[in-house]
Amino acid sequence: MSAPKPLIAGNWKMNGVSASIAEAKAVAAGLGATPARVAICPPAILIHRLAEALAGGPVLVGGQDHHWDDSGAFTGDVSAEMLADAGASLVILGHSERRAGYRETDEIVASKVKAALRAGLEPIVCVGETLEQRKAGEALAVVTGQVRGSLPADLAGKAFSVAYEPVWAIGTGLTPTTPEIEEVHRAIRATLVELFGEAGKATPILYGGSVKPGNAAEILHADEVGGALVGGASLKADDFLGIIRAL
Ligand code: PEP
């Protein structure tokens, strides 16, 4: 099995309006040759327009979340099928802002992953420890526990990635040291191999948390880092391109 390309995905979170489509177009126009797969995950309401604006180009469009059911009486929610129908090919699931702010458990995340697969979306499943958990020496146990709990067996043979996002590094400007990132990524790799055998050796493990053009090269070239999930720095085309070019 050939190794998948590194994935660099931008998570716009609850940022972006129609005018932001120009920023995504600027990423596509400026990308040039890259060894990466590049994706932008805008708010759900922009997916359709972004997908149309980027159609036929090198930048994929993804969602940031969806419901675990395929349809029904869930006021305000969107389904995986709706995201796919709007033009998304990937989806971020289990982001710490969903786990903390909306009480998403590993079980809920695993249900959402199954729904993503039913809709043909490629999941990016997020895991990561809080600062308290790291200080208590629990980072590896927390993260590998989340990997075990959030990745259903249905993922066997499917394209997906895991994003290690230490909660304390998200949007703070703080990042773990490279050896700290590598330690967690190696533990995730071992868990993936335990769960999925040989295929687990190829699953990209992204790093996320305050990735910027200035620190991207060191992070992206660290052992077992197969790409990045980028929040704040994905909102400006120049910054996002600076990260992609660091590969
Ligand atoms: C994120 O929330 O997925 C993220 C990585 O955010 P930031 O890059 O802004 O830390």
Short mmCIF file of C-alpha atoms and ligand atoms in Angstrom, two decimals:
data_model
loop_
_atom_site.label_atom_id
_atom_site.label_comp_id
_atom_site.label_asym_id
_atom_site.label_seq_id
_atom_site.Cartn_x
_atom_site.Cartn_y
_atom_site.Cartn_z
CA MET A 1 0.00 0.00 0.00
CA SER A 2 1.49 3.36 -0.99
CA ALA A 3 1.58 6.02 1.72
CA PRO A 4 -1.24 8.56 1.40
CA LYS A 5 -0.28 12.15 0.69
CA PRO A 6 -0.01 14.46 3.70
CA LEU A 7 -3.27 16.28 4.35
CA ILE A 8 -3.39 19.95 5.28
CA ALA A 9 -6.90 21.01 6.24
CA GLY A 10 -8.08 24.47 7.24
CA ASN A 11 -10.82 24.71 9.86
CA TRP A 12 -12.56 28.06 9.51
CA LYS A 13 -14.74 27.33 12.55
CA MET A 14 -17.58 29.92 12.87
CA ASN A 15 -15.77 32.42 10.68
CA GLY A 16 -16.46 33.43 7.11
CA VAL A 17 -19.20 34.99 4.99
CA SER A 18 -19.69 35.21 1.23
CA ALA A 19 -16.74 37.57 0.88
CA SER A 20 -14.44 34.90 2.35
CA ILE A 21 -14.86 32.75 -0.76
CA ALA A 22 -12.23 35.00 -2.36
CA GLU A 23 -9.76 33.84 0.30
CA ALA A 24 -10.38 30.19 -0.61
CA LYS A 25 -10.00 30.99 -4.30
CA ALA A 26 -6.68 32.68 -3.53
CA VAL A 27 -5.47 29.48 -1.84
CA ALA A 28 -6.39 27.45 -4.94
CA ALA A 29 -4.78 29.98 -7.27
CA GLY A 30 -1.57 30.20 -5.25
CA LEU A 31 -1.13 26.52 -4.48
CA GLY A 32 1.11 25.39 -7.33
CA ALA A 33 2.87 22.03 -7.08
CA THR A 34 2.59 20.51 -3.62
CA PRO A 35 2.98 17.04 -2.17
CA ALA A 36 -0.08 17.73 0.00
CA ARG A 37 -3.81 17.22 -0.30
CA VAL A 38 -5.32 20.53 0.74
CA ALA A 39 -8.80 21.07 2.14
CA ILE A 40 -10.80 23.99 3.50
CA CYS A 41 -13.61 23.33 5.97
CA PRO A 42 -15.85 26.41 6.07
CA PRO A 43 -19.09 26.83 8.04
CA ALA A 44 -21.74 24.46 6.64
CA ILE A 45 -23.67 27.27 5.01
CA LEU A 46 -20.69 28.16 2.80
CA ILE A 47 -19.86 24.62 1.65
CA HIS A 48 -22.02 24.70 -1.45
CA ARG A 49 -20.68 28.02 -2.70
CA LEU A 50 -17.09 27.16 -1.85
CA ALA A 51 -17.40 23.80 -3.61
CA GLU A 52 -18.73 25.54 -6.71
CA ALA A 53 -16.00 28.18 -6.59
CA LEU A 54 -13.24 25.56 -6.19
CA ALA A 55 -14.69 22.90 -8.53
CA GLY A 56 -12.11 21.17 -10.70
CA GLY A 57 -9.24 22.70 -8.73
CA PRO A 58 -6.79 21.26 -6.26
CA VAL A 59 -8.50 22.34 -3.02
CA LEU A 60 -11.05 20.01 -1.43
CA VAL A 61 -13.97 21.21 0.67
CA GLY A 62 -14.90 19.71 4.02
CA GLY A 63 -17.44 20.09 6.79
CA GLN A 64 -16.74 20.75 10.47
CA ASP A 65 -19.37 18.50 12.05
CA HIS A 66 -22.69 16.77 11.36
CA HIS A 67 -25.38 14.78 13.14
CA TRP A 68 -25.00 11.06 13.79
CA ASP A 69 -28.38 10.26 12.24
CA ASP A 70 -29.03 10.42 8.52
CA SER A 71 -32.22 12.50 8.72
CA GLY A 72 -35.09 13.34 11.05
CA ALA A 73 -36.44 15.75 13.62
CA PHE A 74 -33.21 17.45 14.69
CA THR A 75 -33.93 21.16 14.41
CA GLY A 76 -30.91 23.18 13.40
CA ASP A 77 -28.68 20.21 12.56
CA VAL A 78 -27.21 19.08 9.28
CA SER A 79 -26.56 15.50 8.19
CA ALA A 80 -23.49 13.97 6.61
CA GLU A 81 -25.47 13.38 3.43
CA MET A 82 -26.34 17.11 3.28
CA LEU A 83 -22.66 18.06 3.55
CA ALA A 84 -21.74 15.58 0.82
CA ASP A 85 -24.62 16.80 -1.34
CA ALA A 86 -23.39 20.38 -0.92
CA GLY A 87 -19.94 19.39 -2.19
CA ALA A 88 -17.93 18.31 0.86
CA SER A 89 -15.66 15.30 0.55
CA LEU A 90 -14.23 15.33 4.09
CA VAL A 91 -15.46 16.22 7.55
CA ILE A 92 -13.83 17.14 10.86
CA LEU A 93 -15.38 15.16 13.73
CA GLY A 94 -14.74 15.17 17.48
CA HIS A 95 -13.07 18.58 17.56
CA SER A 96 -12.33 19.55 21.17
CA GLU A 97 -14.65 22.55 20.81
CA ARG A 98 -17.46 20.06 20.11
CA ARG A 99 -16.32 17.66 22.83
CA ALA A 100 -16.12 20.44 25.44
CA GLY A 101 -18.86 22.83 24.30
CA TYR A 102 -21.45 20.28 23.20
CA ARG A 103 -20.52 17.37 25.48
CA GLU A 104 -19.62 15.06 22.64
CA THR A 105 -18.35 11.78 24.02
CA ASP A 106 -16.18 9.25 22.21
CA GLU A 107 -19.36 7.24 21.64
CA ILE A 108 -21.08 10.18 19.94
CA VAL A 109 -18.00 10.87 17.84
CA ALA A 110 -17.87 7.21 16.77
CA SER A 111 -21.56 7.39 15.74
CA LYS A 112 -20.81 10.49 13.68
CA VAL A 113 -17.87 8.73 12.04
CA LYS A 114 -20.20 5.91 11.00
CA ALA A 115 -22.65 8.47 9.57
CA ALA A 116 -19.81 10.15 7.65
CA LEU A 117 -18.84 6.81 6.09
CA ARG A 118 -22.46 6.10 5.10
CA ALA A 119 -22.46 9.43 3.24
CA GLY A 120 -19.09 8.81 1.59
CA LEU A 121 -17.28 11.50 3.56
CA GLU A 122 -13.66 11.05 4.68
CA PRO A 123 -13.50 11.71 8.43
CA ILE A 124 -10.75 13.66 10.19
CA VAL A 125 -11.17 12.51 13.78
CA CYS A 126 -9.76 14.86 16.44
CA VAL A 127 -8.28 13.82 19.76
CA GLY A 128 -6.24 15.72 22.35
CA GLU A 129 -5.59 16.23 26.04
CA THR A 130 -6.26 19.27 28.22
CA LEU A 131 -3.44 21.08 30.00
CA GLU A 132 -4.52 19.56 33.32
CA GLN A 133 -4.35 16.08 31.83
CA ARG A 134 -0.89 16.77 30.39
CA LYS A 135 0.38 18.15 33.69
CA ALA A 136 -0.96 15.05 35.43
CA GLY A 137 1.04 12.85 33.04
CA GLU A 138 -2.14 11.51 31.43
CA ALA A 139 -1.71 12.80 27.86
CA LEU A 140 -0.88 9.46 26.22
CA ALA A 141 -3.60 7.56 28.08
CA VAL A 142 -6.23 10.21 27.29
CA VAL A 143 -5.34 10.46 23.61
CA THR A 144 -5.06 6.73 22.94
CA GLY A 145 -8.31 6.21 24.86
CA GLN A 146 -10.02 8.76 22.61
CA VAL A 147 -8.61 7.02 19.53
CA ARG A 148 -9.96 3.65 20.70
CA GLY A 149 -13.34 5.10 21.63
CA SER A 150 -13.88 7.38 18.64
CA LEU A 151 -12.81 5.13 15.77
CA PRO A 152 -15.42 2.46 14.95
CA ALA A 153 -14.39 -0.81 13.31
CA ASP A 154 -16.30 0.37 10.20
CA LEU A 155 -13.24 2.47 9.36
CA ALA A 156 -11.27 -0.63 8.34
CA GLY A 157 -10.27 -0.22 4.71
CA LYS A 158 -11.65 3.34 4.54
CA ALA A 159 -9.78 6.62 4.00
CA PHE A 160 -9.62 8.66 7.20
CA SER A 161 -7.15 10.55 9.34
CA VAL A 162 -6.64 11.29 13.01
CA ALA A 163 -5.78 14.82 14.15
CA TYR A 164 -3.84 15.19 17.39
CA GLU A 165 -4.88 18.56 18.77
CA PRO A 166 -3.76 19.30 22.33
CA VAL A 167 -6.63 21.39 23.70
CA TRP A 168 -4.20 23.82 25.35
CA ALA A 169 -2.50 24.53 22.00
CA ILE A 170 -5.65 25.44 20.08
CA GLY A 171 -5.85 29.15 19.36
CA THR A 172 -3.36 29.96 22.13
CA GLY A 173 -0.09 30.38 20.24
CA LEU A 174 1.35 27.59 22.42
CA THR A 175 2.64 24.39 20.85
CA PRO A 176 4.13 21.23 22.30
CA THR A 177 7.82 20.65 21.63
CA THR A 178 8.63 18.48 18.63
CA PRO A 179 9.60 15.49 20.86
CA GLU A 180 6.26 15.89 22.68
CA ILE A 181 4.35 15.86 19.38
CA GLU A 182 6.33 12.82 18.20
CA GLU A 183 5.69 10.94 21.45
CA VAL A 184 1.92 11.34 21.10
CA HIS A 185 1.90 10.62 17.36
CA ARG A 186 3.88 7.38 17.93
CA ALA A 187 1.37 6.33 20.59
CA ILE A 188 -1.50 7.06 18.18
CA ARG A 189 0.27 5.06 15.46
CA ALA A 190 0.69 2.08 17.76
CA THR A 191 -3.02 2.26 18.64
CA LEU A 192 -4.02 2.49 14.97
CA VAL A 193 -1.95 -0.60 14.19
CA GLU A 194 -3.54 -2.39 17.13
CA LEU A 195 -7.02 -1.49 15.81
CA PHE A 196 -6.55 -1.78 12.06
CA GLY A 197 -3.44 -3.93 11.54
CA GLU A 198 -1.25 -3.16 8.53
CA ALA A 199 -3.67 -0.43 7.29
CA GLY A 200 -3.11 1.45 10.54
CA LYS A 201 0.49 2.07 9.48
CA ALA A 202 -0.66 4.31 6.62
CA THR A 203 -3.40 6.40 8.28
CA PRO A 204 -2.27 10.06 8.27
CA ILE A 205 -1.91 11.52 11.75
CA LEU A 206 -2.29 15.29 11.53
CA TYR A 207 -1.06 17.74 14.13
CA GLY A 208 -3.27 20.71 15.03
CA GLY A 209 -2.86 23.57 17.48
CA SER A 210 -1.34 26.98 16.67
CA VAL A 211 0.32 25.87 13.43
CA LYS A 212 1.65 28.99 11.68
CA PRO A 213 3.92 29.62 8.69
CA GLY A 214 6.81 30.12 11.14
CA ASN A 215 6.57 26.75 12.93
CA ALA A 216 5.03 24.63 10.16
CA ALA A 217 8.25 23.23 8.68
CA GLU A 218 9.47 21.80 11.98
CA ILE A 219 6.06 20.36 12.87
CA LEU A 220 5.30 18.94 9.42
CA HIS A 221 8.66 17.20 9.21
CA ALA A 222 8.41 15.61 12.66
CA ASP A 223 8.23 11.83 12.91
CA GLU A 224 4.74 10.39 12.31
CA VAL A 225 3.24 13.79 11.39
CA GLY A 226 1.18 13.29 8.22
CA GLY A 227 -0.17 16.80 7.83
CA ALA A 228 -1.87 19.53 9.79
CA LEU A 229 -5.26 20.75 10.89
CA VAL A 230 -5.07 24.54 10.90
CA GLY A 231 -7.51 26.90 12.58
CA GLY A 232 -6.76 30.62 12.77
CA ALA A 233 -3.97 30.60 10.19
CA SER A 234 -6.26 29.06 7.57
CA LEU A 235 -8.42 32.18 7.43
CA LYS A 236 -5.87 34.16 5.43
CA ALA A 237 -4.73 32.68 2.12
CA ASP A 238 -1.14 33.91 2.54
CA ASP A 239 -0.77 32.28 5.96
CA PHE A 240 -2.39 29.04 4.88
CA LEU A 241 -0.22 28.88 1.75
CA GLY A 242 2.84 29.60 3.89
CA ILE A 243 2.03 26.51 5.97
CA ILE A 244 1.40 24.32 2.92
CA ARG A 245 4.68 25.45 1.33
CA ALA A 246 6.58 24.40 4.45
CA LEU A 247 6.00 20.76 3.51
C1 PEP B 1 -8.22 23.93 15.47
O1 PEP B 1 -9.09 24.42 16.17
O2 PEP B 1 -8.46 22.90 14.82
C2 PEP B 1 -6.92 24.58 15.43
C3 PEP B 1 -5.91 23.86 15.12
O3 PEP B 1 -6.90 25.92 15.75
P1 PEP B 1 -5.62 26.90 15.72
O4 PEP B 1 -4.77 26.52 14.54
O5 PEP B 1 -6.19 28.26 15.61
O6 PEP B 1 -4.89 26.65 17.01
#
